[in-house]
Amino acid sequence: MASSGGSYSNGGSYTNGGSYTNGGSHSNGCLDFNGCSGLSVTIPVGSTFTSPFEDSPRSEDEARKPLSLWPGMYHSPVTYALWEARSRIFDRLYSPNDDAPPQSQLRTRTPFHSRTTILYNFSTDYILREQYRDPWNEVRMGKLLEDLDALASTIAFKHCSDEDSLTRPLLLVTAAVDKMVLKKALSVAVDLKMGGAVIWVGRSSIEIQLEVTQPTFGKSDASEPIALTANFIFVARDSKTGKAAPVNRLFPETEREKLLCEEAEARQELRKQKNVNDRKEIENGEVNRLEALLAEGRMFCDIPALADRDTILLRDTRLENSLICQPQQRNLHCRIFGGFLMHRAFELAFSTAYAFAGMMPCFLEVDHVDFLRPVDVGDFLRFKSCVLFTEFENTDQPLINVEVVAHVTRPELRSSELSNKFYFTFTVCPVAKAQNNGLKIRKVVPATEEEARRILEHKQMVSRSPKRESKKAGCYRV
């Protein structure tokens, strides 16, 4: 599991006595904290580069720990703004008192208590725009995934806060991310909103739903269609014992909140049955499909001269990179942010799809992600990617399913442990496809039984997921 930040109490009590500056004034984005009292607090979100013509940013309060000493603030303007807020409100949590008693009484929260919104003012903050711009004037999806994780962790902390500085804070970690669906391309020329709230609570776990909205480029109406949805699952641990800890209850108020809670409950039940059902399907009916997949791969291995030229072995689509996890990527507990891992996995997956297709890929969605073990500062992390399979239901926009597997490798111990598996779906941009007339997306086949099982397991997961809402998502370049 990836730990996504510290925990805190005293939620919703922060008042913004003035905006901070980071190398100049900002007409930048903002992040709204709506506490249970109904007060709205604005925290600036702006570009994090310091102007060489102005003084470096200084702490506004000499008694407060300088923000530069807080972990996790080196990623993006959103992460910076979140840590600026936390450093003001929850400074004690940098060195929490483990001898303090745990929370003794659970509170009941509404989704409104944890609801938080971020506004990216791309239209006026040109430095902020440059920080998020990709080569096609769209938002860098890797950075957005990192921001989604940071926002989800803040929402989780707000819900779990007991507002008692004498109790031991909870440790909240990202356990999983359900499917993210990109419904439209995101432009850096138009302001962007990201917001969400807790929608379901178990004994020691919570689910958070986030939505990204952006007005349609070039339209004058004020509508903000939903561009992306994502659901994060967090689990609570006692910061001293490491055991599961109960979290505050949730009381949905509106009909929509009740519906979201019911849907989340159904997903939770489905997750409990997933592993058992996967094994049964493999044992009871997938042997023939397994053999069929392997038969195609054997053609390449045994008589490659006669193999189908429109087919390629899975192992020939692989890419890989590695890194040493640095202190700048840590959270309060010296664990690496789950959002950072998703960021790096996405960019490797994008490169894999690009090299495989021979034309510009368009991101569609992230399938379910499980954070299986924490990643620590100093860990040697290896990402390995491949095109797992392709789909041709829509011949104009074939789907490219990319798997990225992350391992924590310890050379001194001669060990390598699985940390995460990520599954991304891409298609190809129609414009790029038109410019590469005659270039085909190839079918991918396995060469080993292990590869065939990975393909079948992921296809089963996709078949049980809701139908993709838009095959054209992300395909309209600005």
Coordinates of N, CA, C and O in Angstrom, one line a residue, residues 294-405:
L294 N -1.9 -19.5 -26.4 CA -0.5 -20.1 -26.5 C -0.2 -20.6 -27.9 O 0.9 -20.5 -28.4
A295 N -1.2 -21.2 -28.5 CA -1.0 -21.7 -29.9 C -0.6 -20.6 -30.9 O 0.3 -20.9 -31.7
E296 N -1.2 -19.4 -30.7 CA -0.8 -18.3 -31.6 C 0.7 -17.9 -31.3 O 1.4 -17.6 -32.3
G297 N 1.0 -17.9 -30.1 CA 2.4 -17.5 -29.7 C 3.4 -18.5 -30.2 O 4.6 -18.1 -30.5
R298 N 3.1 -19.8 -30.2 CA 4.0 -20.8 -30.6 C 4.4 -20.7 -32.0 O 5.5 -21.1 -32.4
M299 N 3.5 -20.2 -32.9 CA 3.9 -19.9 -34.3 C 5.1 -19.1 -34.4 O 6.0 -19.3 -35.2
F300 N 5.2 -18.0 -33.6 CA 6.3 -17.1 -33.6 C 7.6 -17.8 -33.0 O 8.7 -17.5 -33.5
C301 N 7.4 -18.6 -32.0 CA 8.5 -19.2 -31.4 C 9.1 -20.4 -32.2 O 10.3 -20.6 -32.3
D302 N 8.2 -21.2 -32.8 CA 8.6 -22.4 -33.5 C 8.9 -22.2 -35.0 O 9.9 -22.7 -35.5
I303 N 8.0 -21.5 -35.7 CA 8.1 -21.3 -37.1 C 7.9 -19.8 -37.4 O 6.8 -19.4 -38.0
P304 N 8.7 -18.9 -37.0 CA 8.5 -17.4 -37.1 C 8.3 -17.0 -38.6 O 7.6 -16.0 -38.8
A305 N 8.9 -17.7 -39.5 CA 8.8 -17.3 -40.9 C 7.4 -17.4 -41.4 O 7.0 -16.7 -42.4
L306 N 6.6 -18.2 -40.8 CA 5.2 -18.4 -41.3 C 4.2 -17.7 -40.4 O 3.0 -17.8 -40.6
A307 N 4.6 -17.0 -39.4 CA 3.7 -16.3 -38.5 C 3.1 -15.1 -39.1 O 3.6 -14.5 -40.1
D308 N 1.9 -14.8 -38.6 CA 1.1 -13.6 -39.1 C 1.9 -12.3 -38.9 O 2.3 -12.0 -37.8
R309 N 2.1 -11.6 -40.0 CA 2.9 -10.3 -39.9 C 2.1 -9.2 -39.1 O 2.7 -8.2 -38.7
D310 N 0.8 -9.4 -38.9 CA 0.0 -8.4 -38.2 C -0.1 -8.7 -36.7 O -0.9 -8.2 -36.0
T311 N 0.8 -9.7 -36.3 CA 0.8 -10.1 -34.9 C 2.2 -10.0 -34.3 O 3.2 -10.0 -35.1
I312 N 2.3 -9.7 -33.0 CA 3.6 -9.6 -32.4 C 3.6 -10.2 -31.0 O 2.5 -10.3 -30.4
L313 N 4.7 -10.7 -30.6 CA 4.8 -11.3 -29.3 C 4.7 -10.3 -28.2 O 5.3 -9.2 -28.3
L314 N 4.1 -10.6 -27.1 CA 4.0 -9.7 -26.0 C 5.4 -9.2 -25.5 O 5.6 -8.0 -25.2
R315 N 6.3 -10.1 -25.4 CA 7.6 -9.8 -24.9 C 8.4 -8.8 -25.8 O 9.3 -8.1 -25.3
D316 N 8.0 -8.6 -27.1 CA 8.6 -7.7 -28.0 C 8.0 -6.3 -27.8 O 8.5 -5.4 -28.6
T317 N 7.1 -6.1 -27.0 CA 6.5 -4.7 -26.7 C 7.0 -4.1 -25.5 O 6.6 -3.0 -25.1
R318 N 7.9 -4.8 -24.8 CA 8.3 -4.3 -23.4 C 9.2 -3.1 -23.4 O 10.1 -2.9 -24.3
L319 N 9.0 -2.3 -22.4 CA 9.9 -1.2 -22.1 C 10.2 -1.3 -20.6 O 9.4 -1.9 -19.8
E320 N 11.2 -0.6 -20.1 CA 11.5 -0.7 -18.7 C 12.3 0.6 -18.3 O 13.1 1.1 -19.1
N321 N 12.1 1.0 -17.0 CA 13.0 2.0 -16.5 C 13.1 1.8 -15.0 O 12.3 1.0 -14.4
S322 N 14.0 2.4 -14.3 CA 14.2 2.2 -12.9 C 14.7 3.5 -12.3 O 15.1 4.5 -12.9
L323 N 14.5 3.6 -10.9 CA 14.9 4.8 -10.2 C 15.2 4.5 -8.8 O 14.7 3.4 -8.2
I324 N 15.9 5.3 -8.1 CA 16.1 5.3 -6.7 C 15.1 6.3 -6.1 O 15.1 7.5 -6.5
C325 N 14.3 5.9 -5.1 CA 13.3 6.8 -4.6 C 13.9 7.8 -3.7 O 14.7 7.4 -2.7
Q326 N 13.7 9.1 -3.9 CA 14.4 10.2 -3.3 C 13.6 10.8 -2.2 O 12.3 10.6 -2.1
P327 N 14.2 11.5 -1.2 CA 13.5 12.1 -0.1 C 12.4 13.1 -0.6 O 11.4 13.3 0.1
Q328 N 12.7 13.7 -1.7 CA 11.7 14.7 -2.2 C 10.4 14.1 -2.6 O 9.4 14.8 -2.8
Q329 N 10.3 12.8 -2.7 CA 9.1 12.1 -3.1 C 8.4 11.5 -1.9 O 7.4 10.7 -2.1
R330 N 8.8 11.8 -0.7 CA 8.2 11.1 0.5 C 7.1 11.9 1.0 O 6.9 13.1 0.7
N331 N 6.3 11.2 1.9 CA 5.3 11.9 2.7 C 5.7 12.0 4.1 O 6.9 11.8 4.5
L332 N 4.8 12.2 5.1 CA 5.2 12.4 6.5 C 5.8 11.1 7.1 O 6.6 11.2 8.0
H333 N 5.5 10.0 6.5 CA 5.9 8.7 7.1 C 7.1 8.1 6.3 O 7.4 7.0 6.4
C334 N 7.7 9.0 5.5 CA 8.9 8.6 4.7 C 8.6 7.5 3.7 O 9.4 6.6 3.4
R335 N 7.3 7.4 3.3 CA 6.9 6.5 2.3 C 6.7 7.3 1.0 O 6.4 8.5 1.1
I336 N 6.8 6.6 -0.1 CA 6.7 7.4 -1.4 C 5.2 7.5 -1.7 O 4.4 6.6 -1.6
F337 N 4.8 8.7 -2.2 CA 3.4 9.0 -2.6 C 2.9 8.0 -3.6 O 3.6 7.7 -4.6
G338 N 1.7 7.6 -3.4 CA 1.0 6.8 -4.4 C 0.9 7.5 -5.7 O 1.0 6.9 -6.8
G339 N 0.6 8.8 -5.7 CA 0.5 9.6 -6.9 C 1.7 9.7 -7.7 O 1.7 9.7 -8.9
F340 N 2.9 9.7 -7.0 CA 4.2 9.7 -7.7 C 4.3 8.4 -8.5 O 4.8 8.4 -9.6
L341 N 4.0 7.3 -7.9 CA 4.1 6.0 -8.5 C 3.2 6.0 -9.8 O 3.6 5.5 -10.8
M342 N 2.0 6.5 -9.6 CA 1.1 6.5 -10.8 C 1.6 7.4 -11.9 O 1.4 7.1 -13.1
H343 N 2.2 8.5 -11.5 CA 2.8 9.5 -12.5 C 3.8 8.8 -13.3 O 3.8 8.8 -14.5
R344 N 4.8 8.1 -12.6 CA 5.8 7.4 -13.4 C 5.3 6.3 -14.2 O 5.8 6.0 -15.3
A345 N 4.4 5.5 -13.6 CA 3.8 4.4 -14.4 C 3.1 4.9 -15.6 O 3.2 4.3 -16.7
F346 N 2.3 6.0 -15.5 CA 1.6 6.5 -16.7 C 2.6 6.9 -17.8 O 2.3 6.6 -19.0
E347 N 3.6 7.6 -17.5 CA 4.5 8.1 -18.5 C 5.2 6.9 -19.2 O 5.5 7.0 -20.4
L348 N 5.5 5.9 -18.5 CA 6.1 4.7 -19.1 C 5.1 4.0 -20.0 O 5.4 3.5 -21.1
A349 N 3.8 3.9 -19.5 CA 2.8 3.3 -20.3 C 2.5 4.1 -21.6 O 2.3 3.5 -22.7
F350 N 2.5 5.4 -21.5 CA 2.3 6.2 -22.7 C 3.4 6.0 -23.7 O 3.2 5.8 -24.9
S351 N 4.7 5.9 -23.3 CA 5.8 5.7 -24.2 C 5.7 4.3 -24.8 O 6.0 4.1 -26.0
T352 N 5.2 3.3 -24.0 CA 5.1 1.9 -24.5 C 4.0 1.9 -25.6 O 4.2 1.3 -26.7
A353 N 2.9 2.6 -25.4 CA 1.8 2.6 -26.4 C 2.3 3.4 -27.7 O 2.0 3.0 -28.8
Y354 N 3.1 4.4 -27.5 CA 3.6 5.2 -28.6 C 4.6 4.4 -29.5 O 4.4 4.3 -30.7
A355 N 5.5 3.7 -28.8 CA 6.5 2.9 -29.5 C 5.8 1.7 -30.2 O 6.2 1.3 -31.3
F356 N 4.7 1.2 -29.6 CA 4.0 0.0 -30.2 C 3.1 0.4 -31.4 O 3.2 -0.2 -32.4
A357 N 2.4 1.5 -31.3 CA 1.5 1.9 -32.3 C 2.2 2.6 -33.5 O 1.7 2.6 -34.6
G358 N 3.3 3.3 -33.2 CA 4.0 4.0 -34.3 C 3.3 5.3 -34.6 O 3.6 6.0 -35.6
M359 N 2.4 5.7 -33.7 CA 1.7 7.0 -33.8 C 1.2 7.5 -32.5 O 1.2 6.7 -31.5
M360 N 0.8 8.7 -32.4 CA 0.5 9.3 -31.1 C -0.7 8.6 -30.4 O -1.8 8.6 -30.9
P361 N -0.5 8.1 -29.2 CA -1.6 7.4 -28.5 C -2.4 8.5 -27.8 O -2.0 9.6 -27.4
C362 N -3.7 8.1 -27.5 CA -4.6 9.0 -26.7 C -5.1 8.2 -25.5 O -5.6 7.1 -25.6
F363 N -4.9 8.8 -24.4 CA -5.2 8.1 -23.1 C -6.8 8.0 -23.0 O -7.5 9.0 -23.2
L364 N -7.2 6.8 -22.5 CA -8.7 6.6 -22.3 C -9.0 6.4 -20.8 O -9.8 7.1 -20.2
E365 N -8.3 5.5 -20.2 CA -8.6 5.2 -18.8 C -7.6 4.4 -18.0 O -6.6 3.9 -18.6
V366 N -7.7 4.4 -16.7 CA -6.9 3.6 -15.8 C -7.8 2.6 -15.2 O -8.8 2.9 -14.6
D367 N -7.4 1.3 -15.3 CA -8.2 0.3 -14.7 C -7.8 0.2 -13.2 O -6.9 0.9 -12.8
H368 N -8.4 -0.7 -12.5 CA -8.2 -0.8 -11.0 C -6.7 -1.0 -10.7 O -6.0 -1.8 -11.3
V369 N -6.3 -0.2 -9.7 CA -4.9 -0.3 -9.2 C -4.9 -0.7 -7.7 O -5.6 -0.1 -6.9
D370 N -4.1 -1.7 -7.4 CA -3.9 -2.1 -6.0 C -2.5 -1.7 -5.6 O -1.6 -2.0 -6.3
F371 N -2.4 -1.1 -4.4 CA -1.1 -0.8 -3.8 C -0.8 -1.9 -2.8 O -1.3 -2.0 -1.7
L372 N 0.1 -2.9 -3.3 CA 0.3 -4.1 -2.6 C 1.3 -4.0 -1.4 O 1.2 -4.7 -0.4
R373 N 2.3 -3.1 -1.6 CA 3.2 -2.9 -0.5 C 3.8 -1.5 -0.6 O 3.8 -0.9 -1.6
P374 N 4.2 -1.0 0.6 CA 4.7 0.4 0.6 C 6.0 0.5 -0.1 O 6.8 -0.5 -0.2
V375 N 6.3 1.7 -0.6 CA 7.6 2.0 -1.2 C 8.3 3.0 -0.3 O 7.7 4.1 0.0
D376 N 9.5 2.8 0.1 CA 10.2 3.6 1.0 C 11.3 4.5 0.3 O 11.7 4.2 -0.8
V377 N 11.7 5.6 1.0 CA 12.8 6.4 0.5 C 14.0 5.5 0.5 O 14.3 4.7 1.4
G378 N 14.8 5.6 -0.7 CA 16.0 4.8 -0.8 C 15.7 3.5 -1.6 O 16.7 2.8 -1.9
D379 N 14.5 3.1 -1.7 CA 14.2 1.9 -2.4 C 14.6 2.0 -3.9 O 14.5 3.0 -4.5
F380 N 15.1 0.8 -4.4 CA 15.4 0.7 -5.9 C 14.1 0.2 -6.6 O 13.7 -0.9 -6.4
L381 N 13.5 1.1 -7.3 CA 12.2 0.8 -7.9 C 12.3 0.5 -9.4 O 12.9 1.4 -10.1
R382 N 11.8 -0.6 -9.9 CA 11.8 -0.9 -11.3 C 10.4 -1.0 -11.9 O 9.6 -1.7 -11.3
F383 N 10.2 -0.3 -13.0 CA 8.9 -0.3 -13.7 C 9.2 -1.1 -15.0 O 10.1 -0.8 -15.8
K384 N 8.3 -2.1 -15.2 CA 8.4 -2.9 -16.4 C 7.0 -2.8 -17.1 O 6.0 -3.1 -16.5
S385 N 7.0 -2.5 -18.4 CA 5.7 -2.3 -19.1 C 5.7 -3.2 -20.3 O 6.7 -3.7 -20.9
C386 N 4.4 -3.5 -20.8 CA 4.2 -4.2 -22.0 C 2.8 -4.0 -22.5 O 1.9 -3.5 -21.7
V387 N 2.6 -4.2 -23.8 CA 1.2 -4.1 -24.3 C 0.7 -5.5 -24.0 O 1.2 -6.5 -24.6
L388 N -0.4 -5.6 -23.2 CA -0.9 -6.9 -22.8 C -1.8 -7.5 -23.9 O -1.7 -8.7 -24.2
F389 N -2.7 -6.7 -24.4 CA -3.5 -7.1 -25.6 C -4.1 -5.9 -26.3 O -4.1 -4.8 -25.7
T390 N -4.6 -6.1 -27.5 CA -5.3 -5.0 -28.2 C -6.7 -5.5 -28.5 O -7.0 -6.7 -28.5
E391 N -7.6 -4.5 -28.8 CA -9.0 -4.8 -29.1 C -9.3 -4.0 -30.4 O -9.0 -2.9 -30.5
F392 N -10.1 -4.7 -31.2 CA -10.5 -4.1 -32.5 C -12.0 -4.0 -32.7 O -12.5 -4.1 -33.8
E393 N -12.7 -3.9 -31.6 CA -14.2 -3.7 -31.8 C -14.6 -2.5 -32.6 O -15.5 -2.6 -33.5
N394 N -13.8 -1.5 -32.4 CA -14.0 -0.3 -33.3 C -12.7 -0.2 -34.1 O -11.6 0.2 -33.6
T395 N -12.8 -0.5 -35.4 CA -11.6 -0.6 -36.2 C -10.9 0.8 -36.4 O -9.7 0.9 -36.7
D396 N -11.7 1.9 -36.3 CA -11.2 3.2 -36.5 C -10.4 3.6 -35.2 O -9.4 4.4 -35.4
Q397 N -10.7 3.1 -34.1 CA -10.0 3.5 -32.9 C -9.8 2.2 -32.0 O -10.4 1.9 -31.0
P398 N -8.8 1.4 -32.5 CA -8.4 0.2 -31.7 C -7.9 0.6 -30.3 O -7.4 1.6 -30.1
L399 N -8.1 -0.3 -29.4 CA -7.7 -0.1 -28.0 C -6.4 -0.8 -27.7 O -6.2 -2.0 -28.1
I400 N -5.5 -0.1 -27.0 CA -4.2 -0.7 -26.6 C -4.1 -0.8 -25.1 O -4.2 0.3 -24.4
N401 N -4.1 -2.0 -24.6 CA -4.1 -2.2 -23.1 C -2.7 -2.4 -22.7 O -2.0 -3.4 -23.1
V402 N -2.2 -1.5 -21.8 CA -0.8 -1.6 -21.4 C -0.7 -1.9 -19.9 O -1.4 -1.3 -19.1
E403 N 0.1 -2.8 -19.6 CA 0.4 -3.2 -18.2 C 1.7 -2.7 -17.7 O 2.7 -2.8 -18.4
V404 N 1.7 -2.1 -16.5 CA 3.0 -1.6 -15.9 C 3.1 -2.3 -14.5 O 2.2 -2.2 -13.7
V405 N 4.2 -3.0 -14.3 CA 4.4 -3.7 -13.0 C 5.6 -3.0 -12.3 O 6.7 -2.8 -12.9

